[in-house]
Amino acid sequence: MDSNNAILAISLLFSIWCATCVAQSSNVYNVKEHGALGNGKNDDTKAFQAAWDVSCAVEGNPTILIPKGSYLVGPLLFKGPCKGVMTIDLRGQLLASTNLNAYTKNWVDFQYINGLVISGGGIFNGQGSSAWPYNKCPKKWSCKILPMSLVFSFVKNAKIKSISSLDSKLFHIHIFSSENFDIESVTINAPGDSPNTDGIHVADSTNVTITDATIGTGDDCISIGPGNSNLTISNVHCGPGHGISVGSLGKNSGETDVLGLTVRNCTLNGTTNGLRIKTWQSSPTLLKAAHFTYEDITMNNVYNPIIIDQEYCPYVSCAEKDPSRVQIYDIKFTNVKGTSSSAEAIKFICSSSFPCQGVILNDIDLHYTGDARGNKTTTSTCANVQGKSNENVKPNPCI
Ligand SMILES: *[C@@H]1O[C@H](CO)[C@@H](O)[C@H](O)[C@H]1NC(C)=O
Ligand SMILES: *[C@@H]1O[C@H](CO)[C@@H](O)[C@H](O)[C@H]1NC(C)=O
Ligand SMILES: *[C@@H]1O[C@H](CO)[C@@H](O)[C@H](O)[C@H]1NC(C)=O
Ligand SMILES: *[C@@H]1O[C@H](CO)[C@@H](O)[C@H](O)[C@H]1NC(C)=O
Ligand SMILES: *[C@@H]1O[C@H](CO)[C@@H](O)[C@H](O)[C@H]1NC(C)=O
């Protein structure tokens, strides 16, 4: 190549690069430019929907900017596939409509997206308190389901970082049939007595990570449904709430295995459960829950710090009482320390048809805070469980 051609090539490359850089910098879709007022009173749903629909259809990697302010929005459907990676830069606060008739399903629904980033320090406020009295689900088998706050279905390569979710009407975050999904530095809050306000529920998903989160709710901190593989939870602080829970598994037919869960460096404070695995009796499908590692966990005043319950049946109407058909195996608990608010700090009630196998306890130190008479005797209970413990386990393990 002679020097003229080289200069031509370089200037051509530069102009292509520059066109890209200009396109990127103008690829910001401010919801205010689509008609959002952000005064907390006007219904800004249409503006948000328009900003998504326009930006999803363009080439490049668009950013939807939600500036500081409060935006009242009803249900939103953020549906792909989109042409590029979608970024939502949430600096303000979204307020969910309190009119329950406005919802057919969830509040903010993300579907069929490959490449999604949500960040910016803002807040998703579900304004759940007026809806909670309408939740009859804890008492009834069939109940009208309230909208969940953020639902991701069939979403790949996503990152949610530095945002908060407050007072959801039902679950705060639900991840379903998704892959390669990272949640980092999120804060989730709802009162300890709010019904079914689970923090993060994950189902049928692969390669999900949750790290550096603070979650206080009225239900599970993180709940792990069927069909998950390779889920990693680290540096999470839970409480109040029901703890980190796998299950309930085995309720519906067609559920698939949960394989590969790591829970590391987490704190549970004042929760009803710490590390829980629960499965229904009489499960219609045979399935596995296996290869779980729990390590470096601090319990502070937790009612059931370590619990496997395969006789889960919260409703009066559990017709049959056949043993669970969920096979639990290769479950390791290492370095779990702190206080229990019940005497029974370790409880393994496994299935008589499919006993738990390979349950390992290493370096466990759990102490009952004591009953009214100051009795601090701490116990463990085992049924249908095989495994082993090292010499450094308190209370005295039953395996
Ligand atoms: C599990 O997921 C993590 C994070 O997404 C990833 O780094 C790791 O390679 C995955 N492991 C397997 C076996 O897929
Ligand atoms: C999970 O992550 C591993 C390692 O990065 C990767 O090889 C695998 O393809 C991922 N699985 C899915 C379903 O994306
Ligand atoms: C454990 O988690 C806490 C926050 O929950 C964090 O500050 C600390 O750095 C973590 N430790 C490790 C080894 O990751
Ligand atoms: C633990 O929970 C109690 C009671 O809700 C609260 O007062 C305390 O600040 C919490 N501790 C931590 C470290 O979050
Ligand atoms: C203390 O509690 C343990 C376990 O609940 C019980 O077996 C024991 O009898 C109690 N001791 C006293 C002195 O009440």
Coordinates of C-alpha atoms and ligand atoms in Angstrom, one line a residue:
M1 CA 0.0 0.0 0.0
D2 CA 1.5 3.4 -0.9
S3 CA 1.3 6.4 1.5
N4 CA -1.7 8.0 -0.3
N5 CA -3.7 4.9 0.0
A6 CA -2.7 4.5 3.7
I7 CA -3.9 8.1 4.4
L8 CA -7.1 7.3 2.6
A9 CA -7.6 4.1 4.6
I10 CA -6.9 5.9 7.9
S11 CA -9.3 8.8 7.2
L12 CA -11.9 6.3 6.0
L13 CA -11.5 4.3 9.2
F14 CA -11.6 7.5 11.3
S15 CA -14.8 8.7 9.6
I16 CA -16.5 5.3 10.3
W17 CA -15.3 5.4 13.9
C18 CA -16.6 9.0 14.2
A19 CA -20.0 8.1 12.7
T20 CA -20.3 5.4 15.3
C21 CA -19.2 7.6 18.1
V22 CA -21.7 10.4 17.1
A23 CA -24.5 7.8 16.6
Q24 CA -23.7 6.4 20.1
S25 CA -23.7 9.8 21.8
S26 CA -27.1 10.7 20.2
N27 CA -28.5 7.3 21.1
V28 CA -30.1 8.6 24.3
Y29 CA -33.8 8.4 24.6
N30 CA -34.9 10.7 27.4
V31 CA -38.4 9.8 28.6
K32 CA -39.1 13.5 29.1
E33 CA -38.6 14.0 25.4
H34 CA -41.3 11.4 24.9
G35 CA -43.8 13.3 27.0
A36 CA -43.1 12.1 30.6
L37 CA -43.7 14.8 33.2
G38 CA -42.1 13.2 36.2
N39 CA -44.2 15.0 38.6
G40 CA -45.5 11.9 40.4
K41 CA -49.1 12.6 39.5
N42 CA -49.4 12.6 35.7
D43 CA -49.6 9.1 34.2
D44 CA -46.3 8.7 32.3
T45 CA -47.0 5.2 31.1
K46 CA -47.4 6.2 27.4
A47 CA -44.1 8.1 27.3
F48 CA -42.1 5.2 28.8
Q49 CA -43.7 2.8 26.4
A50 CA -42.9 5.0 23.5
A51 CA -39.3 5.5 24.6
W52 CA -38.8 1.7 24.7
D53 CA -40.6 1.0 21.5
V54 CA -38.6 3.6 19.5
S55 CA -35.2 2.7 21.0
C56 CA -35.7 -1.0 20.8
A57 CA -36.1 -0.7 17.0
V58 CA -32.9 1.3 16.3
E59 CA -29.5 0.0 15.5
G60 CA -26.7 0.7 18.0
N61 CA -26.9 0.4 21.7
P62 CA -29.5 2.9 22.9
T63 CA -29.9 4.3 26.4
I64 CA -33.3 5.2 27.9
L65 CA -32.6 8.0 30.3
I66 CA -35.0 8.5 33.2
P67 CA -33.8 11.7 34.8
K68 CA -34.4 12.6 38.5
G69 CA -38.1 12.9 39.3
S70 CA -41.0 10.7 40.2
Y71 CA -42.8 9.0 37.4
L72 CA -46.2 7.4 37.9
V73 CA -46.5 4.5 35.6
G74 CA -49.0 1.6 35.2
P75 CA -48.0 -1.7 33.7
L76 CA -45.1 -1.5 31.1
L77 CA -44.2 -4.1 28.6
F78 CA -40.5 -3.9 27.5
K79 CA -40.5 -6.5 24.8
G80 CA -37.7 -7.5 22.4
P81 CA -36.1 -8.7 20.4
C82 CA -34.3 -5.3 20.1
K83 CA -31.7 -4.4 17.6
G84 CA -28.9 -3.6 20.1
V85 CA -28.1 -3.8 23.8
M86 CA -30.7 -1.9 25.7
T87 CA -29.6 0.3 28.7
I88 CA -32.0 1.9 31.1
D89 CA -30.3 4.6 33.1
L90 CA -32.7 5.1 36.0
R91 CA -31.9 8.1 38.0
G92 CA -35.4 8.9 39.2
Q93 CA -38.1 7.0 40.9
L94 CA -40.8 5.0 39.2
L95 CA -44.1 4.8 41.1
A96 CA -46.4 1.9 40.3
S97 CA -50.0 2.8 39.8
T98 CA -52.1 1.9 42.9
N99 CA -55.1 1.1 40.7
L100 CA -55.2 -2.7 40.6
N101 CA -57.6 -2.8 37.7
A102 CA -54.9 -1.3 35.5
Y103 CA -52.9 -4.5 35.7
T104 CA -53.4 -7.6 33.7
K105 CA -50.2 -9.2 35.0
N106 CA -47.0 -7.6 36.2
W107 CA -45.8 -4.0 36.7
V108 CA -42.6 -3.8 34.6
D109 CA -42.3 -6.8 32.3
F110 CA -39.1 -7.4 30.3
Q111 CA -39.4 -10.1 27.6
Y112 CA -37.2 -11.7 24.9
I113 CA -34.3 -9.4 25.2
N114 CA -30.7 -10.3 24.5
G115 CA -28.4 -7.6 26.0
L116 CA -29.9 -5.5 28.8
V117 CA -28.4 -3.1 31.4
I118 CA -30.4 -1.4 34.1
S119 CA -28.5 0.9 36.4
G120 CA -28.3 4.5 37.6
G121 CA -29.1 4.5 41.3
G122 CA -32.9 5.0 40.9
I123 CA -35.8 3.3 42.5
F124 CA -38.7 1.1 41.4
N125 CA -41.4 1.8 44.0
G126 CA -44.2 -0.7 43.8
Q127 CA -46.4 1.2 46.3
G128 CA -47.6 -2.1 47.6
S129 CA -49.1 -1.1 50.9
S130 CA -52.6 -0.4 49.6
A131 CA -52.6 -3.7 47.7
W132 CA -51.3 -6.0 50.4
P133 CA -54.7 -6.4 52.1
Y134 CA -56.0 -7.9 48.8
N135 CA -53.5 -10.7 48.9
K136 CA -55.3 -13.8 50.1
C137 CA -52.6 -16.1 48.9
P138 CA -51.1 -17.1 52.2
K139 CA -54.4 -18.5 53.3
K140 CA -56.0 -19.9 50.1
W141 CA -54.9 -22.3 47.5
S142 CA -56.4 -20.2 44.7
C143 CA -56.2 -16.5 45.1
K144 CA -56.0 -13.5 42.9
I145 CA -52.4 -12.8 42.2
L146 CA -51.2 -9.3 42.6
P147 CA -48.7 -7.8 40.1
M148 CA -45.0 -8.5 40.6
S149 CA -42.7 -5.5 40.2
L150 CA -39.9 -6.4 37.8
V151 CA -40.2 -9.6 35.7
F152 CA -37.6 -10.8 33.3
S153 CA -38.7 -13.7 31.0
F154 CA -36.4 -15.1 28.2
V155 CA -33.8 -12.4 28.8
K156 CA -30.1 -13.2 28.1
N157 CA -26.9 -11.3 28.9
A158 CA -28.4 -8.9 31.4
K159 CA -27.0 -6.8 34.2
I160 CA -28.9 -5.0 36.9
K161 CA -26.7 -2.8 39.0
S162 CA -27.2 -0.2 41.6
I163 CA -30.9 0.2 41.7
S164 CA -33.5 -0.2 44.5
S165 CA -36.8 -1.9 44.6
L166 CA -39.3 -0.8 47.3
D167 CA -42.7 -2.1 48.5
S168 CA -43.6 -4.4 45.7
K169 CA -47.2 -5.6 45.6
L170 CA -46.0 -9.2 45.2
F171 CA -42.4 -10.4 44.4
H172 CA -39.9 -7.6 43.8
I173 CA -37.8 -9.3 41.1
H174 CA -38.7 -12.5 39.2
I175 CA -36.2 -14.0 36.7
F176 CA -37.7 -16.7 34.5
S177 CA -36.2 -18.7 31.6
S178 CA -33.2 -16.4 31.4
E179 CA -29.4 -16.9 30.9
N180 CA -26.3 -15.1 31.9
F181 CA -28.0 -12.6 34.2
D182 CA -26.1 -10.6 36.9
I183 CA -27.6 -8.7 39.7
E184 CA -25.2 -6.5 41.6
S185 CA -25.5 -3.9 44.4
V186 CA -29.3 -3.8 44.6
T187 CA -31.3 -2.9 47.6
I188 CA -34.7 -4.4 48.1
N189 CA -37.1 -3.4 50.9
A190 CA -40.6 -4.1 52.1
P191 CA -41.9 -4.5 55.6
G192 CA -41.4 -7.8 57.4
D193 CA -45.1 -8.4 57.6
S194 CA -45.9 -7.7 53.9
P195 CA -47.3 -10.8 52.2
N196 CA -45.4 -12.6 49.4
T197 CA -43.0 -9.8 48.8
D198 CA -40.1 -12.1 47.9
G199 CA -36.9 -10.3 47.1
I200 CA -35.6 -12.2 44.1
H201 CA -37.2 -15.3 42.7
V202 CA -35.3 -17.2 40.0
A203 CA -36.8 -20.1 38.0
D204 CA -35.8 -22.1 34.9
S205 CA -32.6 -20.0 34.5
T206 CA -28.9 -20.6 33.9
N207 CA -25.8 -18.7 35.0
V208 CA -27.5 -16.2 37.3
T209 CA -25.4 -14.3 39.8
I210 CA -26.6 -12.1 42.7
T211 CA -23.9 -10.2 44.6
D212 CA -23.6 -7.3 47.1
A213 CA -27.3 -7.1 47.8
T214 CA -29.3 -5.9 50.8
I215 CA -32.7 -7.5 51.0
G216 CA -35.4 -7.1 53.6
T217 CA -38.9 -8.3 52.9
G218 CA -42.0 -10.1 54.2
D219 CA -41.1 -13.4 52.4
D220 CA -38.1 -15.1 51.0
C221 CA -35.0 -13.0 50.6
I222 CA -34.0 -15.1 47.5
S223 CA -36.1 -18.0 46.4
I224 CA -34.9 -20.5 43.9
G225 CA -37.6 -22.4 41.9
P226 CA -37.3 -25.4 39.7
G227 CA -35.2 -25.6 36.5
N228 CA -32.2 -23.5 37.7
S229 CA -28.6 -24.4 37.0
N230 CA -25.4 -22.6 38.1
L231 CA -26.8 -19.9 40.4
T232 CA -24.3 -18.0 42.5
I233 CA -25.3 -15.8 45.5
S234 CA -22.6 -13.9 47.3
N235 CA -22.2 -11.0 49.7
V236 CA -25.9 -10.7 50.3
H237 CA -27.5 -9.4 53.5
C238 CA -31.0 -10.7 54.3
G239 CA -33.5 -9.6 56.9
P240 CA -36.2 -9.4 57.8
G241 CA -37.8 -12.1 55.8
H242 CA -37.8 -15.9 55.3
G243 CA -34.2 -16.4 54.2
I244 CA -32.5 -18.0 51.2
S245 CA -34.8 -20.8 50.0
V246 CA -34.7 -23.4 47.4
G247 CA -38.2 -24.4 46.6
S248 CA -40.9 -25.2 47.1
L249 CA -40.0 -27.9 44.6
G250 CA -42.3 -30.6 43.4
K251 CA -45.6 -28.8 43.4
N252 CA -46.4 -29.0 39.7
S253 CA -45.7 -31.6 37.1
G254 CA -43.1 -30.8 34.5
E255 CA -40.7 -29.1 36.9
T256 CA -37.0 -29.8 36.2
D257 CA -33.9 -30.2 38.4
V258 CA -32.1 -27.5 40.4
L259 CA -28.4 -28.2 39.8
G260 CA -25.4 -26.1 41.0
L261 CA -26.1 -23.5 43.7
T262 CA -23.4 -21.6 45.5
V263 CA -24.3 -19.3 48.5
R264 CA -21.2 -17.6 49.9
N265 CA -20.4 -14.9 52.4
C266 CA -24.0 -14.0 53.3
T267 CA -25.6 -12.7 56.5
L268 CA -29.1 -13.5 57.7
N269 CA -30.4 -11.3 60.3
G270 CA -33.7 -12.0 62.2
T271 CA -35.1 -14.2 59.4
T272 CA -37.4 -17.1 60.0
N273 CA -35.1 -19.4 57.9
G274 CA -31.5 -19.2 57.0
L275 CA -30.5 -21.8 54.4
R276 CA -33.6 -23.7 53.4
I277 CA -34.5 -26.4 50.9
K278 CA -38.2 -27.3 50.9
T279 CA -40.1 -29.8 48.7
W280 CA -43.8 -30.7 48.6
Q281 CA -45.1 -34.0 49.6
S282 CA -46.7 -36.1 46.8
S283 CA -44.7 -34.4 44.1
P284 CA -46.1 -35.3 40.7
T285 CA -42.6 -35.4 39.0
L286 CA -39.4 -37.1 40.0
L287 CA -36.7 -34.4 40.2
K288 CA -33.3 -33.6 41.6
A289 CA -31.8 -30.9 43.8
A290 CA -28.1 -31.3 43.9
H291 CA -24.6 -29.8 44.0
F292 CA -25.3 -27.0 46.5
T293 CA -22.5 -25.3 48.4
Y294 CA -23.2 -23.0 51.3
E295 CA -20.1 -21.4 52.8
D296 CA -19.1 -18.5 55.1
I297 CA -22.6 -17.7 56.3
T298 CA -23.4 -15.6 59.4
M299 CA -26.7 -16.2 61.2
N300 CA -28.0 -13.6 63.6
N301 CA -31.1 -14.7 65.5
V302 CA -32.5 -16.9 62.8
Y303 CA -35.3 -19.3 63.7
N304 CA -34.3 -22.2 61.4
P305 CA -30.7 -21.6 60.5
I306 CA -30.2 -24.8 58.5
I307 CA -33.3 -26.6 57.3
I308 CA -34.2 -29.2 54.7
D309 CA -38.0 -29.9 54.8
Q310 CA -39.4 -32.4 52.4
E311 CA -42.8 -32.5 54.1
Y312 CA -43.8 -29.0 53.0
C313 CA -47.6 -28.7 52.8
P314 CA -48.8 -25.4 54.1
Y315 CA -52.5 -25.8 53.0
V316 CA -55.1 -27.7 54.9
S317 CA -56.2 -29.3 51.7
C318 CA -53.0 -31.4 50.9
A319 CA -55.0 -34.5 49.9
E320 CA -52.4 -37.3 49.9
K321 CA -49.5 -37.5 52.2
D322 CA -47.1 -39.5 50.0
P323 CA -43.4 -38.8 50.5
S324 CA -41.7 -36.2 48.3
R325 CA -40.1 -37.5 45.1
V326 CA -37.5 -34.8 45.0
Q327 CA -34.0 -36.4 45.3
I328 CA -31.7 -34.1 47.3
Y329 CA -27.9 -34.9 47.2
D330 CA -24.4 -33.4 47.4
I331 CA -25.3 -30.5 49.7
K332 CA -22.3 -29.0 51.6
F333 CA -22.5 -26.6 54.5
T334 CA -19.1 -25.1 55.5
N335 CA -18.4 -22.4 58.1
V336 CA -21.9 -21.5 59.1
K337 CA -21.9 -19.5 62.4
G338 CA -24.0 -17.5 64.7
T339 CA -27.2 -17.6 66.7
S340 CA -30.5 -19.4 66.4
S341 CA -33.7 -18.2 67.9
S342 CA -35.0 -21.7 68.2
A343 CA -33.4 -24.7 70.0
E344 CA -33.4 -26.8 66.8
A345 CA -30.6 -25.1 64.8
I346 CA -30.2 -27.9 62.3
K347 CA -33.2 -29.7 60.9
F348 CA -33.1 -32.3 58.1
I349 CA -36.5 -33.9 57.4
C350 CA -35.9 -35.8 54.2
S351 CA -38.1 -38.0 52.1
S352 CA -38.6 -41.6 53.2
S353 CA -38.8 -42.6 49.6
F354 CA -35.8 -40.6 48.4
P355 CA -33.5 -40.0 51.4
C356 CA -31.1 -37.0 51.2
Q357 CA -27.6 -38.2 50.3
G358 CA -24.2 -36.6 50.6
V359 CA -25.2 -33.9 53.1
I360 CA -21.9 -32.6 54.5
L361 CA -21.5 -30.4 57.6
N362 CA -18.1 -28.8 58.2
D363 CA -17.2 -26.1 60.8
I364 CA -20.6 -25.2 62.0
D365 CA -21.1 -23.2 65.1
L366 CA -24.8 -22.4 65.9
H367 CA -26.1 -21.4 69.3
Y368 CA -29.6 -21.0 70.6
T369 CA -30.2 -17.6 72.1
G370 CA -32.1 -19.3 74.9
D371 CA -35.7 -19.9 76.2
A372 CA -37.5 -17.9 78.9
R373 CA -35.6 -19.9 81.6
G374 CA -32.3 -19.3 80.0
N375 CA -31.9 -22.8 78.6
K376 CA -29.6 -22.5 75.7
T377 CA -29.4 -26.2 74.7
T378 CA -29.1 -26.3 71.0
T379 CA -30.2 -29.4 69.0
S380 CA -30.2 -31.0 65.6
T381 CA -32.8 -33.3 64.1
C382 CA -32.4 -35.8 61.3
A383 CA -34.8 -38.0 59.4
N384 CA -33.9 -40.0 56.3
V385 CA -30.5 -38.3 55.7
Q386 CA -27.1 -39.7 54.8
G387 CA -23.9 -37.8 54.9
K388 CA -21.2 -36.8 57.3
S389 CA -19.8 -34.0 59.5
N390 CA -16.4 -33.1 60.7
E391 CA -15.4 -32.9 64.4
N392 CA -16.1 -29.2 64.4
V393 CA -19.8 -29.0 64.4
K394 CA -22.1 -27.5 67.1
P395 CA -24.8 -28.4 67.9
N396 CA -23.9 -32.1 67.9
P397 CA -24.9 -33.2 64.4
C398 CA -27.2 -36.2 63.9
I399 CA -25.3 -37.2 60.7
Ligands
LIG1 C1 -21.5 -20.5 36.2 O1 -21.7 -19.1 36.1 C2 -20.6 -18.2 36.3 C3 -21.1 -16.8 36.3 O2 -22.1 -16.6 35.3 C4 -19.6 -18.5 35.3 O3 -18.5 -17.7 35.5 C5 -19.2 -20.0 35.3 O4 -18.3 -20.3 34.3 C6 -20.4 -20.9 35.2 N1 -20.1 -22.3 35.4 C7 -20.6 -23.2 34.6 C8 -20.2 -24.6 34.9 O5 -21.4 -23.0 33.7
LIG2 C1 -23.1 -20.6 31.3 O1 -21.8 -20.0 31.5 C2 -20.8 -20.9 30.9 C3 -19.4 -20.3 31.2 O2 -19.4 -19.0 30.9 C4 -21.0 -21.0 29.4 O3 -20.1 -21.9 28.9 C5 -22.4 -21.6 29.2 O4 -22.7 -21.6 27.8 C6 -23.4 -20.7 29.8 N1 -24.7 -21.3 29.7 C7 -25.7 -20.7 29.1 C8 -27.0 -21.5 29.0 O5 -25.7 -19.6 28.6
LIG3 C1 -18.4 -10.4 52.3 O1 -19.6 -9.6 52.2 C2 -19.4 -8.3 52.7 C3 -20.7 -7.5 52.4 O2 -21.8 -8.3 52.6 C4 -18.3 -7.6 51.9 O3 -18.1 -6.3 52.5 C5 -17.0 -8.4 52.0 O4 -16.0 -7.8 51.2 C6 -17.3 -9.8 51.5 N1 -16.1 -10.6 51.7 C7 -15.6 -11.3 50.6 C8 -14.4 -12.1 51.0 O5 -16.0 -11.2 49.5
LIG4 C1 -30.6 -7.0 62.5 O1 -32.0 -6.8 62.8 C2 -32.3 -6.0 63.9 C3 -33.8 -6.2 64.1 O2 -34.5 -5.9 63.0 C4 -31.8 -4.6 63.7 O3 -32.1 -3.8 64.8 C5 -30.3 -4.6 63.4 O4 -29.9 -3.3 63.1 C6 -30.0 -5.6 62.3 N1 -28.5 -5.7 62.2 C7 -27.9 -5.6 61.0 C8 -26.4 -5.8 61.1 O5 -28.5 -5.3 60.0
LIG5 C1 -33.1 -27.5 78.0 O1 -33.6 -27.8 76.7 C2 -33.4 -29.1 76.1 C3 -33.8 -29.1 74.7 O2 -35.0 -28.5 74.4 C4 -34.1 -30.1 77.0 O3 -33.9 -31.4 76.5 C5 -33.6 -30.0 78.4 O4 -34.3 -30.8 79.3 C6 -33.7 -28.5 78.9 N1 -33.1 -28.4 80.2 C7 -33.7 -27.9 81.3 C8 -32.8 -27.8 82.5 O5 -34.8 -27.5 81.3

